[in-house]
XYZ file of C-alpha atoms in Angstrom:
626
model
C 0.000 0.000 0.000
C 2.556 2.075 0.676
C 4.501 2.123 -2.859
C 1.355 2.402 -4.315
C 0.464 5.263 -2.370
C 4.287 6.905 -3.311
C 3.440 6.016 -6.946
C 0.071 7.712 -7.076
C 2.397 10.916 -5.369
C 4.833 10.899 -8.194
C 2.337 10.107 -11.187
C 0.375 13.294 -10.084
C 3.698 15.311 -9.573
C 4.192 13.937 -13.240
C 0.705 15.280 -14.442
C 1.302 18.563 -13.036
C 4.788 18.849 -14.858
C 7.012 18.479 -12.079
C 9.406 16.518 -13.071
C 12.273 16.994 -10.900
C 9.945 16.001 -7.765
C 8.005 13.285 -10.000
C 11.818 11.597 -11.175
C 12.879 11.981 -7.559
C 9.830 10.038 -6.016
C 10.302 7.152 -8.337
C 13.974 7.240 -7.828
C 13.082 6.740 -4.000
C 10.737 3.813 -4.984
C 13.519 2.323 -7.483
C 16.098 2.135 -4.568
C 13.265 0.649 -2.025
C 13.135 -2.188 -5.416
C 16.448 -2.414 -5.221
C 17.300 -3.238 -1.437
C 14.146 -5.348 -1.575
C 15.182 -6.953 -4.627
C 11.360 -6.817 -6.016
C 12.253 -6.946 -9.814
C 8.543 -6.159 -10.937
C 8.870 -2.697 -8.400
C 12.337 -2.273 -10.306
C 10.933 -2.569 -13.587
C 7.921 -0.198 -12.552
C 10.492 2.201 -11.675
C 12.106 2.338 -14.597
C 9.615 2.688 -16.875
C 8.144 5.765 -14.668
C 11.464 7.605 -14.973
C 11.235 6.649 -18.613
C 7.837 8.488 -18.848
C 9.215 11.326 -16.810
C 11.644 11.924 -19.629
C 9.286 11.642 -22.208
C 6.880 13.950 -20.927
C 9.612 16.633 -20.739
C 11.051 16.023 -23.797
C 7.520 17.333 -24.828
C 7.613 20.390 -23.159
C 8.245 23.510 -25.445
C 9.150 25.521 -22.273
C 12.815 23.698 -22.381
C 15.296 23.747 -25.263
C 15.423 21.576 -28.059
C 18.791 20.794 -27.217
C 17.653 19.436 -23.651
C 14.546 18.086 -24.808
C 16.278 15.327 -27.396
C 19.176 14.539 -24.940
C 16.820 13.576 -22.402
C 15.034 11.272 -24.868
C 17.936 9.176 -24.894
C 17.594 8.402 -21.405
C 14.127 7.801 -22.075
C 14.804 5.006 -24.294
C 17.618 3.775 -21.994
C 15.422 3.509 -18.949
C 13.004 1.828 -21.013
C 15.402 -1.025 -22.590
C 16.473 -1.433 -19.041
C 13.086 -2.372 -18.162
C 13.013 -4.295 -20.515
C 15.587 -6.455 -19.512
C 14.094 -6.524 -15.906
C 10.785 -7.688 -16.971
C 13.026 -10.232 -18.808
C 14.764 -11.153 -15.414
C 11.268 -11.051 -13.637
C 9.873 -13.583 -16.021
C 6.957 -11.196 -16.648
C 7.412 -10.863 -20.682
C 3.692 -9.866 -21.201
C 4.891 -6.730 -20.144
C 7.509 -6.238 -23.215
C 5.002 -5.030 -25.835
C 3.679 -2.276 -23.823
C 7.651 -0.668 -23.250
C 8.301 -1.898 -27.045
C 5.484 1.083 -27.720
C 6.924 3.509 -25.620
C 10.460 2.542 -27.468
C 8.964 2.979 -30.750
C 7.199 5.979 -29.234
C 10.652 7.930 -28.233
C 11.841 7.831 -32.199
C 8.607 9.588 -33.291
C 8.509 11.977 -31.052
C 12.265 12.882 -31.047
C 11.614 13.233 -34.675
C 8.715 15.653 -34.362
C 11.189 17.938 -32.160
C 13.972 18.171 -34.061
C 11.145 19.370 -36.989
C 12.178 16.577 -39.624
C 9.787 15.785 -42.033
C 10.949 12.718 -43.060
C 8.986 9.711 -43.594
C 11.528 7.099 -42.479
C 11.438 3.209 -42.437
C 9.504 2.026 -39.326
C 11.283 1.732 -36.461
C 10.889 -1.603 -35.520
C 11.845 -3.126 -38.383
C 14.945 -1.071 -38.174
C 16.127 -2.121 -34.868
C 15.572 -5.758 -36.066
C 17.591 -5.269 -39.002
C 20.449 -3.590 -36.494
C 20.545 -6.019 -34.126
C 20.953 -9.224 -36.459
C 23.846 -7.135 -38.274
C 25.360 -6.763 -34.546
C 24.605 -10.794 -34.293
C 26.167 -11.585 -37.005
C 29.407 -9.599 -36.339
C 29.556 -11.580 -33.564
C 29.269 -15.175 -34.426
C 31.402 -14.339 -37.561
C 34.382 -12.748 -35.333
C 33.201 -16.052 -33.242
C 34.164 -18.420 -35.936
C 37.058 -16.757 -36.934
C 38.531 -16.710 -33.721
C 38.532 -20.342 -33.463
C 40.216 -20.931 -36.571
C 42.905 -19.043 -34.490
C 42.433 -21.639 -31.660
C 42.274 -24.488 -33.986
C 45.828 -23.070 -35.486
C 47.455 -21.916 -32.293
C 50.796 -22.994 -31.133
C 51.127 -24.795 -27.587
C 53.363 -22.084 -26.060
C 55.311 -24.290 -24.521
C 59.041 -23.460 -26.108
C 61.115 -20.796 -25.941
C 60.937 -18.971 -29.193
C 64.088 -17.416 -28.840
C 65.861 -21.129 -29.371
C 63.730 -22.581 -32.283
C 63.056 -20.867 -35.507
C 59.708 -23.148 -36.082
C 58.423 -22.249 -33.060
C 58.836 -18.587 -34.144
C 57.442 -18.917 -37.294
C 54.124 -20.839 -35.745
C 53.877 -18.152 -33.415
C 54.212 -15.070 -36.084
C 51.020 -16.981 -38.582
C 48.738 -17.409 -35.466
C 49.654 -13.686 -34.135
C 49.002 -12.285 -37.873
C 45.665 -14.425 -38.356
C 44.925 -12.611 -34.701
C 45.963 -9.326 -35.960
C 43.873 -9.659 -39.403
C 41.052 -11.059 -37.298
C 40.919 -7.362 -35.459
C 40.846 -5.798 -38.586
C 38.589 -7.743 -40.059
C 36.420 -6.750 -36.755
C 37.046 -2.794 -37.127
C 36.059 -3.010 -40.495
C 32.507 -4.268 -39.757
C 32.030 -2.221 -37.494
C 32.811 0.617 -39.165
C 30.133 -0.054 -41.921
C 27.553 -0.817 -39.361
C 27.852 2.419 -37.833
C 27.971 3.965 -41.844
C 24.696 2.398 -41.975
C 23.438 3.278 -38.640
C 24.784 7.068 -39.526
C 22.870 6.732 -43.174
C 19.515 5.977 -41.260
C 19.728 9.061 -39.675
C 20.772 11.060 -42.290
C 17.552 9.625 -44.105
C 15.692 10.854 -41.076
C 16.701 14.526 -41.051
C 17.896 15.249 -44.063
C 21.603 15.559 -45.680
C 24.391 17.008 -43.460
C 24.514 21.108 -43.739
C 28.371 20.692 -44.832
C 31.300 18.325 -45.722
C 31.869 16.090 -42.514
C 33.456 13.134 -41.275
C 32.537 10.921 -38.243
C 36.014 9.958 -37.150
C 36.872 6.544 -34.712
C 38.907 7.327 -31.732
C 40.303 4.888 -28.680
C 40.078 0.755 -29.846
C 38.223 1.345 -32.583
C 41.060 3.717 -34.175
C 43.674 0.681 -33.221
C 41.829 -1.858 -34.503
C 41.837 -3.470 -31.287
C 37.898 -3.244 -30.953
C 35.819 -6.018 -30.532
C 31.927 -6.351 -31.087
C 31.285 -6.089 -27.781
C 33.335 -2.202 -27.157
C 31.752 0.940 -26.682
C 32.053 3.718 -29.230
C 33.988 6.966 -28.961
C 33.994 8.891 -31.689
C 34.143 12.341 -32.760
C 32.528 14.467 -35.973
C 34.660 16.406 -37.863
C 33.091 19.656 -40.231
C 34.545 21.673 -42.433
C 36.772 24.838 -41.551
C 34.802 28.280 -41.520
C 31.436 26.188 -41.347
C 31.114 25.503 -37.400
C 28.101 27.740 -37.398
C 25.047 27.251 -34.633
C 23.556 25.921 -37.312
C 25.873 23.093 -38.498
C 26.787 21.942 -34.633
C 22.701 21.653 -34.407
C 22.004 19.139 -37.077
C 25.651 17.001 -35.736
C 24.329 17.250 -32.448
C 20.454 16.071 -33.306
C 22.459 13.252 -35.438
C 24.613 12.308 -32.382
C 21.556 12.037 -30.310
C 19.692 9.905 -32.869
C 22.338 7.317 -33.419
C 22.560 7.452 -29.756
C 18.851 6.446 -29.756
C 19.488 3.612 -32.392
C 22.593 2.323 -30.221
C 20.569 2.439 -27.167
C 17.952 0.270 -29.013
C 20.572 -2.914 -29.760
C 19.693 -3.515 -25.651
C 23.291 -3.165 -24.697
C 23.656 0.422 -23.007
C 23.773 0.000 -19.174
C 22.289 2.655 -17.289
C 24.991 4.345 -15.242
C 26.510 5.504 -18.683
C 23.808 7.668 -18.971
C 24.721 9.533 -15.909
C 20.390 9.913 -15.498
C 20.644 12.678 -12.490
C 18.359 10.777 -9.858
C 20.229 7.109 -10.861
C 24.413 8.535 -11.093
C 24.701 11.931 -10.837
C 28.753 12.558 -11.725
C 28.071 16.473 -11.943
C 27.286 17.308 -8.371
C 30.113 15.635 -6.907
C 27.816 14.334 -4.471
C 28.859 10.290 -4.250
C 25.665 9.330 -2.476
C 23.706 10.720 -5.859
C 25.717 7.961 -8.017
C 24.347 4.767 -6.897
C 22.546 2.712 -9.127
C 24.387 -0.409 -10.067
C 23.025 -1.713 -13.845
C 23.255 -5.587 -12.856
C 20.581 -7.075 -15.585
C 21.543 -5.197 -18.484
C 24.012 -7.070 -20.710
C 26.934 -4.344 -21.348
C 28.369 -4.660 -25.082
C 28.230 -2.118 -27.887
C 27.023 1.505 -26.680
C 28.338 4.797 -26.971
C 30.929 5.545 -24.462
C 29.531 6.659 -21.168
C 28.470 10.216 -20.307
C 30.356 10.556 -17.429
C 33.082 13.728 -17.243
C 35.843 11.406 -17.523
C 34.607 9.682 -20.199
C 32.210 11.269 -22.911
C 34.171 10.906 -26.047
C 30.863 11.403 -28.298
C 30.248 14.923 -30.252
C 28.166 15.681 -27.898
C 31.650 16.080 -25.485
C 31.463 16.624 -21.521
C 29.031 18.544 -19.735
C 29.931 21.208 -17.258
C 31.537 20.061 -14.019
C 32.989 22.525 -11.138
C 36.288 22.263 -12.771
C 35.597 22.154 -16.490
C 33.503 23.500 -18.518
C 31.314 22.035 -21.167
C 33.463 20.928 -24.255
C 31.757 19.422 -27.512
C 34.145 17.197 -29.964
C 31.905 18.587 -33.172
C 35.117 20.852 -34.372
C 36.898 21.922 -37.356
C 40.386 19.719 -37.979
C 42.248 22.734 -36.906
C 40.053 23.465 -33.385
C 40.117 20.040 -32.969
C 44.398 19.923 -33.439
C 44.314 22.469 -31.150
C 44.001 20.178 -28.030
C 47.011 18.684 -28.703
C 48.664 22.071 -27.760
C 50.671 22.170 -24.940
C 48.433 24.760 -22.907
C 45.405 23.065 -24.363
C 46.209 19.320 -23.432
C 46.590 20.792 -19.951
C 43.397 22.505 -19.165
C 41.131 19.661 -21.103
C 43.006 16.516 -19.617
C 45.768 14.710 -21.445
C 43.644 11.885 -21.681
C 41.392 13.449 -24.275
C 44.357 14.813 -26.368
C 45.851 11.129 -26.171
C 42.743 9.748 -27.418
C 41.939 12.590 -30.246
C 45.724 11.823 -31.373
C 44.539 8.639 -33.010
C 41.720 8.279 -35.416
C 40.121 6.341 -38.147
C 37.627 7.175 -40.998
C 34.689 5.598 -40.779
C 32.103 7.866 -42.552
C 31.876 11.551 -44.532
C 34.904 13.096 -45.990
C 38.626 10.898 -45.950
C 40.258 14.238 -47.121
C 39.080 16.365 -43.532
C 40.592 13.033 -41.530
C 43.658 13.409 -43.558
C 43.849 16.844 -42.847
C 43.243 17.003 -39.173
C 45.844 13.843 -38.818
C 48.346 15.796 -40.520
C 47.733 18.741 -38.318
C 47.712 16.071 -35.121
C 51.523 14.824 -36.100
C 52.850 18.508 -36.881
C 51.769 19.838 -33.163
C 52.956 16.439 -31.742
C 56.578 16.339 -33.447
C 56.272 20.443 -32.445
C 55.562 19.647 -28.848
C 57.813 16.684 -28.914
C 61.346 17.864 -30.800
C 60.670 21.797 -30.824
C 60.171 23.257 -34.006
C 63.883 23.182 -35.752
C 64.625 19.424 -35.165
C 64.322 16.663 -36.924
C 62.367 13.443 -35.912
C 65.133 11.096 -34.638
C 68.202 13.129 -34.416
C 69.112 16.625 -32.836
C 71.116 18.605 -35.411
C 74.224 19.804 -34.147
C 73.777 23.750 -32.664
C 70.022 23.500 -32.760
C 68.827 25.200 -29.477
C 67.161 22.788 -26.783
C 66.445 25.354 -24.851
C 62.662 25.651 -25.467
C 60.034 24.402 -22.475
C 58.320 22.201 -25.668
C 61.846 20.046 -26.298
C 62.533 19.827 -22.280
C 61.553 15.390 -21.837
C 60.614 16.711 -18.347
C 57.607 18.778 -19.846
C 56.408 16.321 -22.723
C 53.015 14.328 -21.418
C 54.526 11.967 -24.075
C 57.016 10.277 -22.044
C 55.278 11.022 -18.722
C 52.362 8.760 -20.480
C 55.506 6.130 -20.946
C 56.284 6.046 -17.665
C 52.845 6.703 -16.244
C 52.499 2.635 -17.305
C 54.848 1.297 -14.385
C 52.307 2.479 -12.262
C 50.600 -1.230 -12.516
C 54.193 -2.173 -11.172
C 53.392 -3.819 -7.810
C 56.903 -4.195 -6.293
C 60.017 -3.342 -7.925
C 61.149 -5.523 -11.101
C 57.353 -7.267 -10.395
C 54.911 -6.893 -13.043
C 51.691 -5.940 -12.670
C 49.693 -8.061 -10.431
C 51.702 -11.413 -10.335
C 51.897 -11.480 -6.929
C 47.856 -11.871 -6.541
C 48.918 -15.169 -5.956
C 45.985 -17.422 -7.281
C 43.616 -14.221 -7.927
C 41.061 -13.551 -11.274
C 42.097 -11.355 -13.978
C 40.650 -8.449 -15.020
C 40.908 -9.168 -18.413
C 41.082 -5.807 -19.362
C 43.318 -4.017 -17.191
C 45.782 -6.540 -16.189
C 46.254 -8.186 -19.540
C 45.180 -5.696 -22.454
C 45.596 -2.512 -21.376
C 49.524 -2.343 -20.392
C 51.198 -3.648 -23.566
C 48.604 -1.852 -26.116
C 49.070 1.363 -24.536
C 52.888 1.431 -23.521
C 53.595 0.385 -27.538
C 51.132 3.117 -28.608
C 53.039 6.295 -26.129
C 55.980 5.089 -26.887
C 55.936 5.111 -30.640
C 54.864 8.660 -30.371
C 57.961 9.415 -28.500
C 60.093 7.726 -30.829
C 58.408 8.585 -34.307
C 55.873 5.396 -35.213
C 53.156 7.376 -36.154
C 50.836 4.272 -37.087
C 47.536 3.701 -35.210
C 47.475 -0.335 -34.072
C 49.873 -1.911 -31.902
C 51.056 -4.551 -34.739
C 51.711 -1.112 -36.992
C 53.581 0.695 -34.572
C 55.824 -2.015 -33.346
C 56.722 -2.574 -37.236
C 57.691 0.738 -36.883
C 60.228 1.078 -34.119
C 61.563 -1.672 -35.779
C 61.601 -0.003 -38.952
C 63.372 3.283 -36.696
C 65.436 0.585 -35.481
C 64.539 1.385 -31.516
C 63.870 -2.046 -31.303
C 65.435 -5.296 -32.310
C 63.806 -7.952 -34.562
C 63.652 -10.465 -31.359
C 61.935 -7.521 -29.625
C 59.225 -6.759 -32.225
C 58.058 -10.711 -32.673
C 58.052 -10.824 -29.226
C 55.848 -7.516 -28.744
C 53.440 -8.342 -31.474
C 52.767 -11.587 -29.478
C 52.198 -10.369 -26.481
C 49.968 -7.733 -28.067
C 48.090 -10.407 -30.230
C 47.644 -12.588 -27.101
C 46.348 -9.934 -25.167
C 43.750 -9.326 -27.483
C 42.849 -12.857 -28.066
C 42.525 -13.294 -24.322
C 40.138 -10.333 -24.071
C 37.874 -11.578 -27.004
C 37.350 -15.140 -25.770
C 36.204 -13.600 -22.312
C 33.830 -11.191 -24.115
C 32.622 -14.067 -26.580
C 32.171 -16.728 -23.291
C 29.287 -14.320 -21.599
C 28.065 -12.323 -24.160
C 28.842 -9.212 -23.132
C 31.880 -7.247 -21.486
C 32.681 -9.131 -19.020
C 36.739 -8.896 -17.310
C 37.055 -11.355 -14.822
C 38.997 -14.578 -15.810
C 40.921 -17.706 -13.680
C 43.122 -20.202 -14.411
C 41.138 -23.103 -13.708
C 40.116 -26.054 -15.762
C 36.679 -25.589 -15.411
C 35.964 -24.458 -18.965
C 36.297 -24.726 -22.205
C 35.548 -22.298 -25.270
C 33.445 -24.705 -27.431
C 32.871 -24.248 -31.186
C 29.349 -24.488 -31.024
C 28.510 -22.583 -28.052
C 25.347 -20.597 -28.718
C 25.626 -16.311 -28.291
C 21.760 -16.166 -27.634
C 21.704 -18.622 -24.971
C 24.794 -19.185 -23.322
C 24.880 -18.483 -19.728
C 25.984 -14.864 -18.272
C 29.255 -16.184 -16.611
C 30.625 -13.713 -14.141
C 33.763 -15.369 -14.355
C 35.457 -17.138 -17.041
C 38.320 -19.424 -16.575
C 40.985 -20.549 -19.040
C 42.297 -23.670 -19.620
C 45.408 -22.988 -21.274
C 47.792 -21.550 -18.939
C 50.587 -21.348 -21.685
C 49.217 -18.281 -23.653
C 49.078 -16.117 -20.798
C 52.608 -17.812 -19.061
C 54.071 -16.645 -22.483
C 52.414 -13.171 -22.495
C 54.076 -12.731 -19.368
C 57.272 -13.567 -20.589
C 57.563 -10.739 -22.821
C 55.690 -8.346 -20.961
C 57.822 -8.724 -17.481
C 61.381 -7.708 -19.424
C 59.355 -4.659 -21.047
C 58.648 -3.254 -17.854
C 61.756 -3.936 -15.930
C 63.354 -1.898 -18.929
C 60.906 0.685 -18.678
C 61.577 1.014 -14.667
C 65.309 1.325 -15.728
C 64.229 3.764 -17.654
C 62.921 5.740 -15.270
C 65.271 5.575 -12.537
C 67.447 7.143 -15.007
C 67.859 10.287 -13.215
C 67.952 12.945 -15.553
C 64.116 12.924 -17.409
C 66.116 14.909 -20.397
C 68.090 11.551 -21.181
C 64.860 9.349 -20.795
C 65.039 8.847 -25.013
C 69.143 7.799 -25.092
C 68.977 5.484 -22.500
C 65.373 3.862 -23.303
C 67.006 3.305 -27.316
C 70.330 2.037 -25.406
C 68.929 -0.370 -22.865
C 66.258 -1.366 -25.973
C 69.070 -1.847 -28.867
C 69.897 -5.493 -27.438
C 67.141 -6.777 -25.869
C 65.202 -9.525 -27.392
C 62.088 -9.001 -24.517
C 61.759 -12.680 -24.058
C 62.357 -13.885 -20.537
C 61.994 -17.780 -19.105
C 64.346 -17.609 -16.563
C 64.032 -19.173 -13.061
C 62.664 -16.176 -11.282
C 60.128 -15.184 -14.429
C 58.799 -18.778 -14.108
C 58.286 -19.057 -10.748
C 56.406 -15.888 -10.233
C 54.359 -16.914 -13.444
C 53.782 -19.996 -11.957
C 52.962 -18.482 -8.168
C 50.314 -16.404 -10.122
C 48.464 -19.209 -11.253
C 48.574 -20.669 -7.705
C 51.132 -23.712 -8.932
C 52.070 -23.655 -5.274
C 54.784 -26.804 -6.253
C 56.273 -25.463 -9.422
C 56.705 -22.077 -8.041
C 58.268 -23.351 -5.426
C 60.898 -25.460 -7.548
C 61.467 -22.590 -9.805
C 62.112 -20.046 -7.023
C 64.493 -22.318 -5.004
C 66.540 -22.502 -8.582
C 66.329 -19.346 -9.315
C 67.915 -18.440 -5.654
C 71.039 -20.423 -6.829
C 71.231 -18.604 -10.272
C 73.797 -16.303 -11.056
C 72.331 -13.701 -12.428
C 69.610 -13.121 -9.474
C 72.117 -13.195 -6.723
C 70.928 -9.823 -5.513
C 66.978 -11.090 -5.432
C 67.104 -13.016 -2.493
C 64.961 -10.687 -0.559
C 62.282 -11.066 -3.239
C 62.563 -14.972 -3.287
C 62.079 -14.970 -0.107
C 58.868 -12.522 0.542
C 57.464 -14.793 -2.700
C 58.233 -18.241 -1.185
C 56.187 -16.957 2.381
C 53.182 -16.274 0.425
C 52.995 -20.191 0.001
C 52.284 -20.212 3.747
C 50.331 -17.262 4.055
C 47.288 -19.043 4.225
C-alpha cells in the first residue's frame, strides 16, 4: 500500500509537470526495489522515470537541445526495463515498453522538426541487431580458426626458428582477425549514420565521423563501446551546423541504445548517477541485468568521447568534440592538453575514418603529427636526431615537460613491487581481463611510438615501426606483437564466453571455449576461466622484461636523457624472458604452489639473481600465508 500510495504521489507530480519532484519520487521507490530486490517494483520504476523523460522532452518551455538529450535516457530507462521484466519472467509486459520505445523515435523526430517519412522503427532495430549478431558469431568463428591453429606455447621462441614462425602466422591471423572486426564495425555504424541522415535530411556541410580509442587501433571487438568524434569543415562551425551534428549524435545514440546493450549508469540519469554534483551518495545505481556490449561511451566527465563532449563540471567546462580539424588539433597544444586533460588529447591523437569526408581526416591527422613532433622535438629538429647547434632550450623540447614520455612512464604504475609486473603477486587471484592483460602492452607500444616517431595507429603497426626506426630489435618486435596479439585474443574469448563485457577470468580447468557454443543462450558467466595456462605464461614472458626496462628507464635520473637510454637499454634486448625467477612468479600467479616453489628455489642459486634473495624470499612466504 505504501509504494502504491508513493506512486500515485509521483504520477500526479508527473501530471502537473514536475518533473524533478516526480523523477525523484520514483527514484526513491527504485532504490526501495532495489534493497528489496522486487524486480517487478524495479521494472515499474524504470519505466516511470522513462515516462518522466518523455513527458519533458515534450515540453516547449525547455530547449530543443535538452529536450532530445533527455530522450535518450528515455529510451535507456526503457530497454532497461526491458531487460528486468526479462529477469522477472513477466514478458507480457515487453510489448507495452516496445510502444513507448517505438514511441521515443517519433517523437524525437517531431522535435527536431524533420519531415521525413523514415522506415519504421521496428523493423529497423531488427535489421540492427541481427547485423550486430552476425558480427559476432562471424568474429566467433574466426577466432577459433585461431584456436584451432594456435601454437602450444610451450618453447622458448628465442631457441627454435619453427616455433617462431608458428607463433608469427597465429599472431598475424589474430591481428587480421581485429581488422577484419574494425572493419565491420565501421560499416555498421555507416549504416546506422545513413539511417539518420535519411531521417533529417543531408548534413549542412562536408563532414566526417572519425573513430577514436580501440576502434582507431583496430583493437575493438563487437562487444566495445564507441567513442567517436565528428569532424566539419573549416569556416562552417556555425550554430547551425553543430545543431544538425548534435540532433544526429543524439539519434544514433537512440538507435545504439535500441541494440539492448547500453547500461544505465553511462547515462549519468541525475536521480540514478549523478557525476556532476560531486555528491557520491547521488551515483548509486548499479546496472546488474543489463548485458553491457556495444554503446556509446559513457556520459560521465571522464569519459564522454561522443560529439556531444562533456558537460559542465565545477572544474571544467562544457566541451563538444563537433570541431573543425584545426580546433580540434588544437588540443594537442601544450596549454590546451593541460586545461582539457591529457587523456582526451591522447585519445583525439589517433583516429580512423569511418564515414563523410577521408580528405578532412587526412587533414586534421596531418595537423595532429605537426603539433605532436612540435611539442615533442621543438620546431627546428628533426624526428630522430638533434642537429648539431640547434637550441634545446625551449620548455616544448625539455623530456621533463612532454606528457609523451610522462604517459611512458605513467604505465609502471601497474608495477606492484620493484622488477614485479603488474599483479603477479595476486597469488591465485582472477584477472581483469582488461586491465591486467590488455591494457599495459597496447598502450605502452602506442606512447611510446609517439615518443620515438611510429606514427601508425594499431599496436602490430607501430611495433613494425620502431623496428623499422630501429629502436627495437627484430627479437623484440616478434616478441611484442605476441604479447599484443595474445592480449587481445585473451580479451575476445572472455567477451565471446558471456556475451557481453565481461573482465574477470581464472586459471582453472573448469571451462572450455566450445565451437558451437550458442551467443543467444549461453549463460551470463561472471567469471570465465581458461584452460590454457601457456598463452598467458608466455604473455608474461615478454611483458615482465618490457617493464623492468621501462623502470630502468625511469630511474634514469635525468628525465632529459629518458630517449638515449630507453634506445640504449632497448638496442639489445630480445624481450623474451623464461628464466628461473620469471617462471616461478608466473607460476605463483596461477597458484602452482609446487612449481613455483621449484622454480624459485633454482632461481635463488642462479647467477644472475644473486641480488633477489629478498624477493625470493617474501614470494616463497606467500605459500604459507594461508
Amino acid at each position: 500500500m505504501l509504494n502504491a500510495a508513493v506512486f500515485s504521489t509521483a504520477d500526479e507530480q508527473l501530471i502537473r509537470g514536475n518533473y524533478v519532484e516526480a523523477e525523484d519520487s520514483y527514484a526513491k521507490l527504485l532504490r526501495d526495489a532495489v534493497q528489496e530486490k522486487n524486480l517487478p517494483l524495479w521494472a515499474d520504476c524504470l519505466q516511470s522515470l522513462g515516462d518522466v523523460y518523455m513527458e519533458k522532452a515534450q515540453d516547449k518551455q525547455f530547449q530543443i537541445r535538452e529536450r532530445v538529450n533527455d530522450l535518450t535516457k528515455a529510451v535507456a530507462l526503457y530497454n532497461a526495463a526491458v531487460a528486468m521484466v526479462r529477469q522477472a519472467d513477466e514478458t507480457d509486459r515487453i510489448q507495452v515498453l516496445s510502444h513507448r520505445i517505438q514511441r521515443v523515435e517519433k517523437v524525437f523526430l517531431k522535435c527536431v522538426g524533420s519531415k521525413a517519412t523514415t522506415r519504421p522503427s521496428s523493423k529497423l532495430q531488427q535489421h540492427n541487431k541481427s547485423q550486430l549478431k552476425w558480427m559476432r558469431e562471424t568474429a566467433f568463428q574466426r577466432l577459433m580458426e585461431c584456436e584451432r591453429d594456435c601454437c602450444n606455447f610451450d618453447e622458448n621462441p628465442m631457441e627454435n626458428a619453427d616455433v617462431m614462425t608458428k607463433e608469427y602466422k597465429w599472431a598475424l591471423k589474430v591481428h587480421q582477425l581485429y581488422k577484419e572486426i574494425a572493419d565491420n564495425i565501421k560499416e555498421f555504424i555507416r549504416g546506422l549514420v545513413n539511417e539518420c541522415i535519411e531521417a533529417l535530411g543531408q548534413p549542412p556541410c562536408e563532414y566526417a565521423v572519425i573513430g577514436l580509442g580501440s576502434l582507431a587501433r583496430e583493437e575493438t571487438t563487437p562487444f566495445s563501446d564507441f567513442e567517436f568524434a565528428i569532424l566539419v569543415e573549416e569556416g562552417k562551425d556555425t550554430a547551425r551546423v553543430k545543431g544538425y551534428f548534435r540532433n544526429l549524435t543524439n539519434l544514433l545514440h537512440i538507435k545504439v541504445i535500441n541494440l539492448g546493450e547500453t547500461i544505465l549508469p553511462a547515462m549519468s540519469i541525475r536521480s540514478l548517477n549523478d557525476r556532476v554534483s560531486g555528491d557520491v551518495e547521488r551515483d548509486w545505481y548499479y546496472d546488474s541485468v543489463t548485458p553491457r556490449g556495444f554503446a556509446f561511451d559513457g556520459a560521465m566527465p571522464w569519459a564522454s568521447k561522443t560529439p556531444l563532449g562533456r558537460a559542465a563540471t565545477k572544474d571544467k567546462p562544457a566541451l563538444e568534440l563537433i570541431l573543425t580539424p584545426s580546433q580540434m588539433a588544437a588540443i594537442q597544444e601544450e596549454d590546451r592538453a593541460v586545461k582539457e586533460g591529457y587523456h582526451l588529447a591522447d585519445v583525439l591523437a589517433k583516429v580512423t575514418h569511418v564515414v563523410g569526408s577521408l580528405a578532412l581526416v587526412e587533414e586534421y591527422q596531418k595537423m595532429v603529427r605537426d603539433t605532436i613532433l612540435s611539442s615533442i622535438y621543438g620546431k627546428n629538429l628533426h624526428l630522430t636526431t638533434v642537429e648539431e647547434g640547434a637550441s634545446t632550450s625551449s620548455k616544448d623540447v625539455e623530456v621533463e615537460q612532454n606528457r609523451h614520455w610522462k604517459a611512458l612512464m605513467s604505465g609502471l604504475k601497474m608495477t606492484t613491487q620493484e622488477g614485479i609486473y603488474l599483479g603477479l603477486l595476486k597469488v591465485g587471484h582472477s584477472y581483469e581481463v582488461k586491465k591486467e592483460i590488455y591494457r599495459f602492452p597496447t598502450t605502452i607500444i602506442s606512447t611510446l611510438g609517439i615518443c620515438c616517431g611510429a606514427f601508425e595507429n594499431s599496436s602490430w603497426d607501430i611495433v613494425g615501426g620502431l623496428r623499422r626506426n630501429d629502436v627495437i630489435t627484430e627479437s623484440a618486435a616478434h616478441n611484442l606483437k605476441i604479447a599484443v596479439c595474445l592480449a587481445l585474443a585473451l580479451r575476445l574469448r572472455r567477451y565471446m564466453a558471456s556475451g557481453a563485457q565481461r573482465d574477470a577470468m581464472t586459471v582453472t580447468h573448469s571451462f572450455v571455449l566450445l565451437a558451437d557454443v550458442d551467443l543467444d543462450t549461453s549463460d551470463l558467466l561472471s567469471t570465465f576461466n581458461l584452460e590454457n595456462t601457456n598463452t598467458l605464461a608466455r604473455f608474461y614472458h615478454t611483458a615482465l622484461p618490457l617493464q623492468i626496462v621501462l623502470s630502468k628507464v625511469r630511474k634514469s635520473g635525468d628525465p632529459n636523457v629518458m630517449k638515449s637510454n630507453l634506445i640504449e637499454l632497448l638496442e639489445d634486448q630480445s624481450l623474451y624472458d623464461d628464466t628461473n625467477l620469471t617462471r616461478g612468479l608466473i607460476h605463483l600467479r596461477f597458484g602452482q604452489y609446487e612449481e613455483a616453489e621449484a622454480a624459485l628455489r633454482q632461481a635463488v642459486e642462479d647467477e644472475d639473481h644473486a641480488d633477489d634473495v629478498a624477493v625470493h624470499s617474501y614470494v616463497l612466504s606467500l605459500r604459507y600465508q594461508d
